[in-house]
GROMACS .gro file of C-alpha atoms in nm:
model
  434
    1MET     CA    1  -0.001  -0.012   0.020
    2GLY     CA    2   0.136   0.338  -0.106
    3GLU     CA    3   0.113   0.674   0.032
    4GLU     CA    4  -0.084   0.920  -0.150
    5ALA     CA    5  -0.006   1.289  -0.174
    6THR     CA    6  -0.210   1.574  -0.341
    7LYS     CA    7  -0.059   1.844  -0.577
    8THR     CA    8  -0.163   2.176  -0.712
    9ILE     CA    9  -0.096   2.238  -1.062
   10GLN     CA   10  -0.120   2.613  -1.195
   11THR     CA   11  -0.248   2.693  -1.545
   12ARG     CA   12  -0.338   2.979  -1.724
   13LEU     CA   13  -0.696   2.973  -1.888
   14HIS     CA   14  -0.718   3.055  -2.268
   15VAL     CA   15  -1.075   3.145  -2.302
   16ALA     CA   16  -1.235   3.092  -2.624
   17PRO     CA   17  -1.459   3.355  -2.775
   18GLY     CA   18  -1.756   3.391  -2.540
   19GLU     CA   19  -1.887   3.507  -2.217
   20ARG     CA   20  -1.617   3.604  -2.024
   21SER     CA   21  -1.830   3.809  -1.792
   22TRP     CA   22  -2.015   3.474  -1.672
   23LEU     CA   23  -1.654   3.388  -1.479
   24HIS     CA   24  -1.656   3.718  -1.317
   25ASP     CA   25  -2.014   3.753  -1.204
   26ALA     CA   26  -1.950   3.366  -1.072
   27ARG     CA   27  -1.645   3.486  -0.877
   28LEU     CA   28  -1.854   3.807  -0.751
   29ALA     CA   29  -2.149   3.529  -0.639
   30SER     CA   30  -1.880   3.338  -0.467
   31ARG     CA   31  -1.783   3.593  -0.238
   32GLU     CA   32  -2.138   3.654  -0.136
   33ILE     CA   33  -2.155   3.281  -0.074
   34PHE     CA   34  -1.849   3.304   0.150
   35ASN     CA   35  -1.977   3.599   0.332
   36GLN     CA   36  -2.275   3.467   0.427
   37THR     CA   37  -2.134   3.119   0.514
   38ILE     CA   38  -1.898   3.295   0.761
   39ARG     CA   39  -2.184   3.494   0.916
   40LEU     CA   40  -2.400   3.201   0.972
   41LYS     CA   41  -2.125   2.970   1.127
   42GLN     CA   42  -2.057   3.278   1.360
   43ARG     CA   43  -2.468   3.233   1.455
   44GLY     CA   44  -2.408   2.871   1.534
   45TYR     CA   45  -2.561   2.731   1.186
   46THR     CA   46  -2.429   2.371   1.090
   47ARG     CA   47  -2.327   2.298   0.752
   48THR     CA   48  -2.661   2.154   0.664
   49GLU     CA   49  -2.844   2.463   0.757
   50ILE     CA   50  -2.584   2.661   0.542
   51GLN     CA   51  -2.612   2.493   0.274
   52ARG     CA   52  -2.980   2.541   0.278
   53GLU     CA   53  -2.953   2.921   0.339
   54VAL     CA   54  -2.716   3.020   0.074
   55ASP     CA   55  -2.913   2.837  -0.231
   56ARG     CA   56  -2.972   3.061  -0.509
   57ASP     CA   57  -3.066   3.006  -0.852
   58ASP     CA   58  -2.794   3.187  -1.057
   59PHE     CA   59  -2.538   2.978  -0.906
   60LEU     CA   60  -2.448   2.604  -1.005
   61ARG     CA   61  -2.528   2.410  -0.686
   62ASN     CA   62  -2.231   2.184  -0.698
   63ASN     CA   63  -1.981   2.501  -0.685
   64LYS     CA   64  -2.205   2.642  -0.411
   65CYS     CA   65  -2.155   2.333  -0.186
   66ALA     CA   66  -1.775   2.367  -0.292
   67VAL     CA   67  -1.755   2.720  -0.176
   68VAL     CA   68  -1.925   2.647   0.160
   69GLY     CA   69  -1.672   2.401   0.216
   70LYS     CA   70  -1.379   2.593   0.127
   71ALA     CA   71  -1.526   2.904   0.362
   72LEU     CA   72  -1.567   2.638   0.675
   73GLN     CA   73  -1.216   2.514   0.611
   74THR     CA   74  -1.108   2.869   0.676
   75TRP     CA   75  -1.321   2.925   0.977
   76ASP     CA   76  -1.194   2.591   1.135
   77SER     CA   77  -0.828   2.726   1.061
   78TYR     CA   78  -0.895   3.050   1.221
   79GLN     CA   79  -1.070   2.869   1.543
   80SER     CA   80  -0.725   2.672   1.558
   81LEU     CA   81  -0.524   2.972   1.541
   82LEU     CA   82  -0.755   3.107   1.799
   83ASP     CA   83  -0.718   2.817   2.035
   84TRP     CA   84  -0.317   2.817   1.999
   85TRP     CA   85  -0.346   3.203   2.064
   86HIS     CA   86  -0.511   3.149   2.405
   87GLU     CA   87  -0.280   2.855   2.500
   88GLN     CA   88   0.030   3.080   2.486
   89ASP     CA   89   0.195   3.234   2.791
   90GLY     CA   90   0.237   3.598   2.631
   91PRO     CA   91   0.195   3.549   2.276
   92ASP     CA   92   0.372   3.701   1.998
   93GLY     CA   93   0.146   3.944   1.797
   94GLY     CA   94  -0.213   4.045   1.799
   95LYS     CA   95  -0.533   3.834   1.866
   96PRO     CA   96  -0.609   3.630   1.554
   97THR     CA   97  -0.912   3.797   1.366
   98PRO     CA   98  -1.215   3.611   1.218
   99PRO     CA   99  -1.201   3.571   0.831
  100SER     CA  100  -1.301   3.885   0.665
  101THR     CA  101  -1.629   3.922   0.514
  102ASN     CA  102  -1.560   4.235   0.326
  103LYS     CA  103  -1.756   4.255   0.011
  104ASN     CA  104  -1.480   4.440  -0.174
  105GLY     CA  105  -1.362   4.208  -0.458
  106ALA     CA  106  -1.454   3.863  -0.586
  107TYR     CA  107  -1.370   3.517  -0.431
  108PRO     CA  108  -1.230   3.231  -0.626
  109LEU     CA  109  -1.450   2.998  -0.786
  110VAL     CA  110  -1.444   2.646  -0.633
  111MET     CA  111  -1.556   2.353  -0.855
  112ALA     CA  112  -1.549   1.964  -0.849
  113HIS     CA  113  -1.431   1.804  -1.168
  114THR     CA  114  -1.708   1.664  -1.397
  115GLU     CA  115  -1.968   1.863  -1.188
  116GLY     CA  116  -1.836   2.208  -1.199
  117TYR     CA  117  -1.573   2.190  -1.460
  118ARG     CA  118  -1.431   1.922  -1.680
  119LEU     CA  119  -1.081   1.863  -1.839
  120THR     CA  120  -1.008   1.661  -2.149
  121VAL     CA  121  -0.708   1.603  -2.357
  122ASP     CA  122  -0.741   1.690  -2.757
  123GLU     CA  123  -0.587   1.388  -2.936
  124ASP     CA  124  -0.505   1.609  -3.236
  125THR     CA  125  -0.347   1.918  -3.068
  126ASN     CA  126  -0.238   1.757  -2.726
  127ARG     CA  127  -0.412   2.044  -2.541
  128VAL     CA  128  -0.552   2.025  -2.234
  129GLN     CA  129  -0.928   2.172  -2.311
  130PHE     CA  130  -1.124   2.280  -2.038
  131ARG     CA  131  -1.523   2.339  -1.974
  132VAL     CA  132  -1.653   2.558  -1.690
  133SER     CA  133  -1.998   2.593  -1.569
  134PRO     CA  134  -2.001   2.954  -1.377
  135LYS     CA  135  -2.386   2.955  -1.397
  136PRO     CA  136  -2.659   2.677  -1.476
  137TYR     CA  137  -2.685   2.569  -1.833
  138LYS     CA  138  -2.387   2.828  -1.922
  139LYS     CA  139  -2.056   2.708  -2.019
  140VAL     CA  140  -1.720   2.882  -2.060
  141LYS     CA  141  -1.456   2.661  -2.288
  142GLY     CA  142  -1.103   2.684  -2.392
  143HIS     CA  143  -0.770   2.551  -2.342
  144LEU     CA  144  -0.523   2.564  -2.039
  145ARG     CA  145  -0.160   2.672  -2.074
  146GLY     CA  146   0.116   2.640  -1.811
  147GLU     CA  147   0.479   2.500  -1.771
  148PRO     CA  148   0.560   2.194  -1.993
  149ASP     CA  149   0.624   1.963  -1.703
  150LEU     CA  150   0.339   2.059  -1.527
  151MET     CA  151   0.111   2.026  -1.827
  152ASN     CA  152   0.229   1.689  -1.892
  153GLU     CA  153   0.182   1.570  -1.528
  154LEU     CA  154  -0.174   1.729  -1.585
  155ARG     CA  155  -0.239   1.544  -1.900
  156GLU     CA  156  -0.113   1.190  -1.745
  157ALA     CA  157  -0.351   1.236  -1.425
  158ILE     CA  158  -0.655   1.317  -1.672
  159THR     CA  159  -0.585   1.028  -1.894
  160SER     CA  160  -0.436   0.757  -1.646
  161ASP     CA  161  -0.625   0.581  -1.383
  162GLU     CA  162  -0.351   0.619  -1.143
  163ALA     CA  163  -0.421   0.969  -1.063
  164ASP     CA  164  -0.721   1.147  -0.954
  165VAL     CA  165  -0.834   1.518  -1.059
  166GLY     CA  166  -0.987   1.701  -0.789
  167GLN     CA  167  -1.124   2.025  -0.696
  168ALA     CA  168  -1.011   2.360  -0.875
  169GLU     CA  169  -1.004   2.695  -0.793
  170LEU     CA  170  -1.068   2.995  -1.061
  171LEU     CA  171  -0.874   3.302  -1.000
  172TYR     CA  172  -0.805   3.648  -1.173
  173ARG     CA  173  -0.487   3.827  -1.155
  174GLY     CA  174  -0.355   4.104  -1.348
  175GLY     CA  175  -0.602   4.052  -1.631
  176VAL     CA  176  -0.541   3.670  -1.653
  177TYR     CA  177  -0.777   3.396  -1.553
  178TYR     CA  178  -0.604   3.118  -1.380
  179LEU     CA  179  -0.711   2.766  -1.281
  180HIS     CA  180  -0.549   2.580  -0.979
  181VAL     CA  181  -0.598   2.203  -1.021
  182THR     CA  182  -0.544   1.965  -0.747
  183VAL     CA  183  -0.405   1.609  -0.869
  184THR     CA  184  -0.398   1.338  -0.595
  185ARG     CA  185  -0.161   1.000  -0.680
  186GLU     CA  186  -0.042   0.720  -0.499
  187PHE     CA  187   0.350   0.660  -0.445
  188ASN     CA  188   0.555   0.379  -0.324
  189VAL     CA  189   0.827   0.548  -0.134
  190PRO     CA  190   1.134   0.317  -0.044
  191GLU     CA  191   1.237   0.312   0.302
  192PRO     CA  192   1.538   0.506   0.426
  193ASP     CA  193   1.749   0.177   0.485
  194GLN     CA  194   1.747   0.122   0.125
  195ALA     CA  195   1.909   0.444   0.037
  196GLU     CA  196   2.252   0.430  -0.119
  197THR     CA  197   2.324   0.839  -0.101
  198LEU     CA  198   2.285   1.003   0.237
  199VAL     CA  199   2.207   1.375   0.166
  200GLY     CA  200   2.224   1.598   0.499
  201VAL     CA  201   2.037   1.910   0.541
  202ASP     CA  202   2.141   2.188   0.772
  203ILE     CA  203   1.955   2.480   0.804
  204ASN     CA  204   1.997   2.804   1.034
  205GLU     CA  205   1.856   3.183   0.969
  206ARG     CA  206   2.087   3.237   0.674
  207ASN     CA  207   2.194   2.925   0.496
  208VAL     CA  208   2.101   2.587   0.381
  209ALA     CA  209   2.349   2.321   0.354
  210LEU     CA  210   2.364   2.011   0.139
  211THR     CA  211   2.609   1.715   0.150
  212ALA     CA  212   2.544   1.406  -0.042
  213LEU     CA  213   2.761   1.108   0.102
  214ASP     CA  214   2.778   0.771  -0.055
  215ARG     CA  215   2.675   0.525   0.215
  216THR     CA  216   2.930   0.269   0.149
  217THR     CA  217   3.246   0.466   0.088
  218VAL     CA  218   3.138   0.764   0.299
  219ARG     CA  219   3.294   0.980   0.004
  220THR     CA  220   3.128   1.310  -0.091
  221LYS     CA  221   2.932   1.321  -0.409
  222GLY     CA  222   2.817   1.666  -0.382
  223THR     CA  223   2.807   1.955  -0.168
  224LEU     CA  224   2.602   2.305  -0.175
  225VAL     CA  225   2.550   2.602   0.046
  226PHE     CA  226   2.234   2.852   0.001
  227ASP     CA  227   2.219   3.187   0.094
  228TYR     CA  228   1.868   3.313   0.193
  229GLY     CA  229   1.951   3.589   0.390
  230ARG     CA  230   1.703   3.814   0.228
  231VAL     CA  231   1.439   3.622   0.441
  232LYS     CA  232   1.623   3.748   0.745
  233GLN     CA  233   1.657   4.111   0.623
  234GLU     CA  234   1.282   4.110   0.500
  235ARG     CA  235   1.151   3.971   0.847
  236GLN     CA  236   1.389   4.225   1.009
  237ARG     CA  237   1.249   4.513   0.792
  238TYR     CA  238   0.851   4.419   0.837
  239HIS     CA  239   0.897   4.378   1.205
  240THR     CA  240   1.043   4.746   1.226
  241ILE     CA  241   0.764   4.867   1.022
  242THR     CA  242   0.496   4.697   1.237
  243THR     CA  243   0.643   4.811   1.560
  244ARG     CA  244   0.640   5.186   1.459
  245CYS     CA  245   0.297   5.152   1.316
  246GLN     CA  246   0.160   5.002   1.638
  247GLU     CA  247   0.354   5.281   1.850
  248HIS     CA  248   0.119   5.541   1.657
  249GLY     CA  249  -0.190   5.335   1.683
  250LYS     CA  250  -0.213   5.201   1.325
  251THR     CA  251  -0.275   4.859   1.421
  252SER     CA  252  -0.445   4.761   1.065
  253ILE     CA  253  -0.131   4.744   0.875
  254HIS     CA  254  -0.009   4.456   1.094
  255ARG     CA  255  -0.221   4.180   0.926
  256LYS     CA  256  -0.156   4.334   0.594
  257LEU     CA  257   0.242   4.350   0.633
  258GLY     CA  258   0.225   3.980   0.800
  259ASN     CA  259   0.045   3.851   0.510
  260LYS     CA  260   0.330   4.028   0.284
  261GLU     CA  261   0.614   3.872   0.494
  262GLU     CA  262   0.456   3.517   0.488
  263ARG     CA  263   0.426   3.528   0.134
  264PHE     CA  264   0.766   3.631   0.054
  265THR     CA  265   0.892   3.375   0.319
  266GLU     CA  266   0.701   3.077   0.144
  267TRP     CA  267   0.799   3.163  -0.188
  268VAL     CA  268   1.165   3.151  -0.088
  269LEU     CA  269   1.134   2.823   0.085
  270HIS     CA  270   0.919   2.660  -0.221
  271ARG     CA  271   1.212   2.745  -0.420
  272LEU     CA  272   1.458   2.622  -0.155
  273SER     CA  273   1.279   2.311  -0.109
  274ARG     CA  274   1.273   2.258  -0.486
  275VAL     CA  275   1.639   2.306  -0.532
  276VAL     CA  276   1.690   2.035  -0.225
  277VAL     CA  277   1.482   1.759  -0.404
  278VAL     CA  278   1.630   1.816  -0.762
  279PHE     CA  279   2.006   1.804  -0.583
  280ALA     CA  280   1.889   1.471  -0.382
  281GLU     CA  281   1.749   1.324  -0.702
  282GLN     CA  282   2.058   1.337  -0.924
  283PHE     CA  283   2.208   1.075  -0.688
  284SER     CA  284   2.141   0.684  -0.680
  285ASN     CA  285   1.874   0.576  -0.440
  286PRO     CA  286   1.901   0.918  -0.217
  287VAL     CA  287   1.720   0.985   0.140
  288ILE     CA  288   1.682   1.336   0.243
  289VAL     CA  289   1.800   1.363   0.611
  290PHE     CA  290   1.699   1.666   0.856
  291GLU     CA  291   1.795   1.739   1.191
  292ASP     CA  292   1.527   1.660   1.474
  293MET     CA  293   1.416   2.020   1.563
  294SER     CA  294   1.125   1.879   1.798
  295GLY     CA  295   1.136   2.091   2.133
  296ILE     CA  296   1.416   2.272   2.053
  297ARG     CA  297   1.235   2.637   2.086
  298GLU     CA  298   1.189   2.555   2.443
  299GLU     CA  299   1.535   2.511   2.507
  300MET     CA  300   1.656   2.838   2.299
  301GLN     CA  301   1.629   3.119   2.543
  302TYR     CA  302   1.863   3.404   2.452
  303GLY     CA  303   1.660   3.730   2.551
  304SER     CA  304   1.370   3.878   2.357
  305TYR     CA  305   1.576   3.998   2.056
  306MET     CA  306   1.740   3.668   1.982
  307ASN     CA  307   1.433   3.466   2.045
  308ARG     CA  308   1.207   3.650   1.803
  309ARG     CA  309   1.455   3.577   1.551
  310LEU     CA  310   1.553   3.206   1.610
  311HIS     CA  311   1.189   3.126   1.713
  312LYS     CA  312   1.025   3.262   1.378
  313LEU     CA  313   1.269   3.060   1.176
  314PRO     CA  314   1.048   2.817   0.928
  315PHE     CA  315   1.234   2.520   1.017
  316HIS     CA  316   0.933   2.312   1.057
  317LYS     CA  317   0.775   2.461   0.731
  318PHE     CA  318   1.052   2.419   0.515
  319GLU     CA  319   1.096   2.031   0.608
  320THR     CA  320   0.731   2.002   0.518
  321PHE     CA  321   0.768   2.145   0.187
  322VAL     CA  322   1.072   1.953   0.124
  323SER     CA  323   0.916   1.611   0.265
  324TYR     CA  324   0.591   1.686   0.035
  325LYS     CA  325   0.776   1.738  -0.285
  326ALA     CA  326   1.009   1.453  -0.227
  327LEU     CA  327   0.732   1.240  -0.147
  328TRP     CA  328   0.619   1.353  -0.520
  329ARG     CA  329   0.937   1.226  -0.657
  330GLU     CA  330   0.938   0.893  -0.438
  331ILE     CA  331   1.242   0.982  -0.219
  332PRO     CA  332   1.222   0.916   0.154
  333THR     CA  333   1.312   1.140   0.420
  334ASP     CA  334   1.435   1.098   0.782
  335THR     CA  335   1.560   1.265   1.076
  336VAL     CA  336   1.872   1.238   1.323
  337ASP     CA  337   1.979   1.391   1.648
  338ALA     CA  338   2.036   1.780   1.623
  339TYR     CA  339   2.257   1.825   1.894
  340TYR     CA  340   2.600   1.976   1.847
  341ASN     CA  341   2.586   1.911   1.442
  342SER     CA  342   2.746   2.242   1.408
  343LYS     CA  343   3.055   2.229   1.683
  344THR     CA  344   3.131   1.868   1.576
  345CYS     CA  345   3.424   1.787   1.368
  346SER     CA  346   3.291   1.583   1.071
  347CYS     CA  347   3.622   1.403   1.062
  348CYS     CA  348   3.715   1.297   1.404
  349SER     CA  349   3.380   1.402   1.599
  350GLU     CA  350   3.577   1.613   1.833
  351ARG     CA  351   3.418   1.949   1.935
  352GLY     CA  352   3.534   2.260   1.766
  353TYR     CA  353   3.457   2.618   1.699
  354ARG     CA  354   3.369   2.867   1.447
  355GLN     CA  355   3.579   3.148   1.294
  356GLY     CA  356   3.342   3.353   1.069
  357ARG     CA  357   3.203   3.103   0.859
  358ARG     CA  358   3.486   2.858   0.875
  359PHE     CA  359   3.502   2.565   1.077
  360ARG     CA  360   3.810   2.471   1.293
  361CYS     CA  361   3.897   2.126   1.483
  362THR     CA  362   4.068   2.158   1.802
  363ASN     CA  363   4.193   1.809   1.799
  364ASP     CA  364   4.570   1.848   1.725
  365GLU     CA  365   4.588   1.489   1.523
  366CYS     CA  366   4.307   1.604   1.300
  367ASP     CA  367   4.332   1.981   1.292
  368VAL     CA  368   4.088   2.023   0.996
  369VAL     CA  369   3.952   2.345   0.883
  370GLN     CA  370   3.608   2.335   0.686
  371ASP     CA  371   3.562   2.609   0.449
  372HIS     CA  372   3.211   2.631   0.566
  373ALA     CA  373   3.080   2.551   0.905
  374ASP     CA  374   2.742   2.478   0.801
  375ARG     CA  375   2.841   2.231   0.542
  376ASN     CA  376   3.063   2.061   0.823
  377ALA     CA  377   2.697   2.045   1.006
  378SER     CA  378   2.544   1.903   0.698
  379VAL     CA  379   2.825   1.612   0.660
  380ASN     CA  380   2.763   1.559   1.042
  381VAL     CA  381   2.373   1.515   0.978
  382ALA     CA  382   2.470   1.266   0.671
  383TRP     CA  383   2.713   1.076   0.908
  384ARG     CA  384   2.448   1.023   1.163
  385GLU     CA  385   2.206   0.875   0.909
  386LYS     CA  386   2.466   0.646   0.819
  387ALA     CA  387   2.539   0.540   1.167
  388LYS     CA  388   2.124   0.520   1.246
  389LEU     CA  389   2.068   0.276   0.942
  390ASP     CA  390   2.385   0.079   0.974
  391GLY     CA  391   2.385   0.059   1.368
  392ASN     CA  392   2.747   0.155   1.372
  393ASN     CA  393   2.820   0.386   1.658
  394THR     CA  394   3.226   0.392   1.640
  395ASN     CA  395   3.375   0.720   1.583
  396TYR     CA  396   3.553   0.645   1.258
  397ARG     CA  397   3.442   0.936   1.055
  398THR     CA  398   3.433   1.081   0.698
  399HIS     CA  399   3.752   1.191   0.498
  400LYS     CA  400   3.933   1.513   0.585
  401THR     CA  401   3.952   1.634   0.245
  402GLN     CA  402   3.631   1.772   0.147
  403PRO     CA  403   3.528   1.964  -0.163
  404GLN     CA  404   3.506   2.341  -0.176
  405VAL     CA  405   3.169   2.489  -0.091
  406ARG     CA  406   2.970   2.658  -0.386
  407LEU     CA  407   2.788   2.924  -0.227
  408VAL     CA  408   2.473   2.996  -0.428
  409ARG     CA  409   2.213   3.245  -0.412
  410LEU     CA  410   1.833   3.234  -0.497
  411SER     CA  411   1.836   3.569  -0.691
  412GLY     CA  412   2.089   3.648  -0.974
  413SER     CA  413   2.319   3.940  -0.959
  414GLY     CA  414   2.299   4.215  -1.206
  415ARG     CA  415   2.000   4.269  -1.452
  416VAL     CA  416   1.826   3.940  -1.485
  417SER     CA  417   1.488   3.904  -1.629
  418ARG     CA  418   1.424   3.570  -1.400
  419PRO     CA  419   1.600   3.402  -1.113
  420PRO     CA  420   1.787   3.102  -1.199
  421SER     CA  421   1.611   2.743  -1.232
  422SER     CA  422   1.589   2.515  -0.960
  423ARG     CA  423   1.745   2.265  -1.163
  424SER     CA  424   2.063   2.501  -1.263
  425LEU     CA  425   2.094   2.579  -0.880
  426ALA     CA  426   2.106   2.226  -0.788
  427GLU     CA  427   2.332   2.103  -1.058
  428GLN     CA  428   2.598   2.378  -0.902
  429GLY     CA  429   2.654   2.141  -0.636
  430VAL     CA  430   2.713   1.810  -0.833
  431LEU     CA  431   3.107   1.718  -0.844
  432GLN     CA  432   3.227   1.627  -1.203
  433HIS     CA  433   3.480   1.366  -1.028
  434GLY     CA  434   3.316   1.317  -0.695
   0.00000   0.00000   0.00000
């Protein structure tokens, strides 16, 4: 029995000549249904009662049920966040607010496949054709556009029995309609003990370091360090703006800026996680290994300034993103002990210290100097996975000579039209003679 995973494929709509206004009207009706659902939920209505109250003749009933379900999910997320906020001792940030029922703007049209929308593959052109039903007896047709790899996955999901096409959301941004389609597949992910390559991942507030070790020879196949310091800079900038606004009683801007910070952070984490998975899949039978961070925040108490910086680091979210993308590629993930990975020499296991970004071992017989301390930590993560899988607790370690670290950044320097691709970034860490 495999493990199921759901992926959202983002596509653009090329609408055939027809009534585009139907799509706009349906999104406005979705906003009204969402607002009414939230108001009724606040008054204690059940889902069945809400479905009956928001029924309307100018909106497809199946689409109505999907929009109501989405609104109730939003409400449940708010309640979970509110419960968490009440449990905190001196929570950081303001009290969570209920979902907005502002009438301004439209809401994504949520639809179920074969009911609110339908996708087919044209045998002659190989295009993915869509048919959306925004209103009863009204249909909008055309074809989808998107990245080649994603469109191939969508075609496979439509034509194959091994994948299911689920709900989709119709959005509108910058004059373009988008359709976000969910695809669910079952994967057979091997166990970590079958791995031949151990990919150690070390993450801190500025860098993500990767090292791929051969499980048999313990030689380095690849090593790479990503600098994502922009997240730290942006987080500090938003914190400064928010603090100053709160001092002057402008509390409404806190939520707006918080959303921008979160969206930027997630964009960076998605790019980072894609690079990690692409880096790993270039080696034979890899396993991606993280440090076990459970309970580490309760043990890190360095004062209000450092606590704010360290406690907000997106360790768990980054690991979740990588694990999800790795599952889609049928790559296993695992965790190992996180203590003293950064301070332990990856060659002799003695404690060392950092000199800037470099790591220096204090053992006179070893006397190793690593050109990047975070890479040294990623080697330790991979080594501890080997010891865990092979049941070997001896102190023989990796080779003293490690390849030179390649430090890359997610955004290109100079005048570039777009950031480097995830694959080109990952390939910078593959050794030609590793």
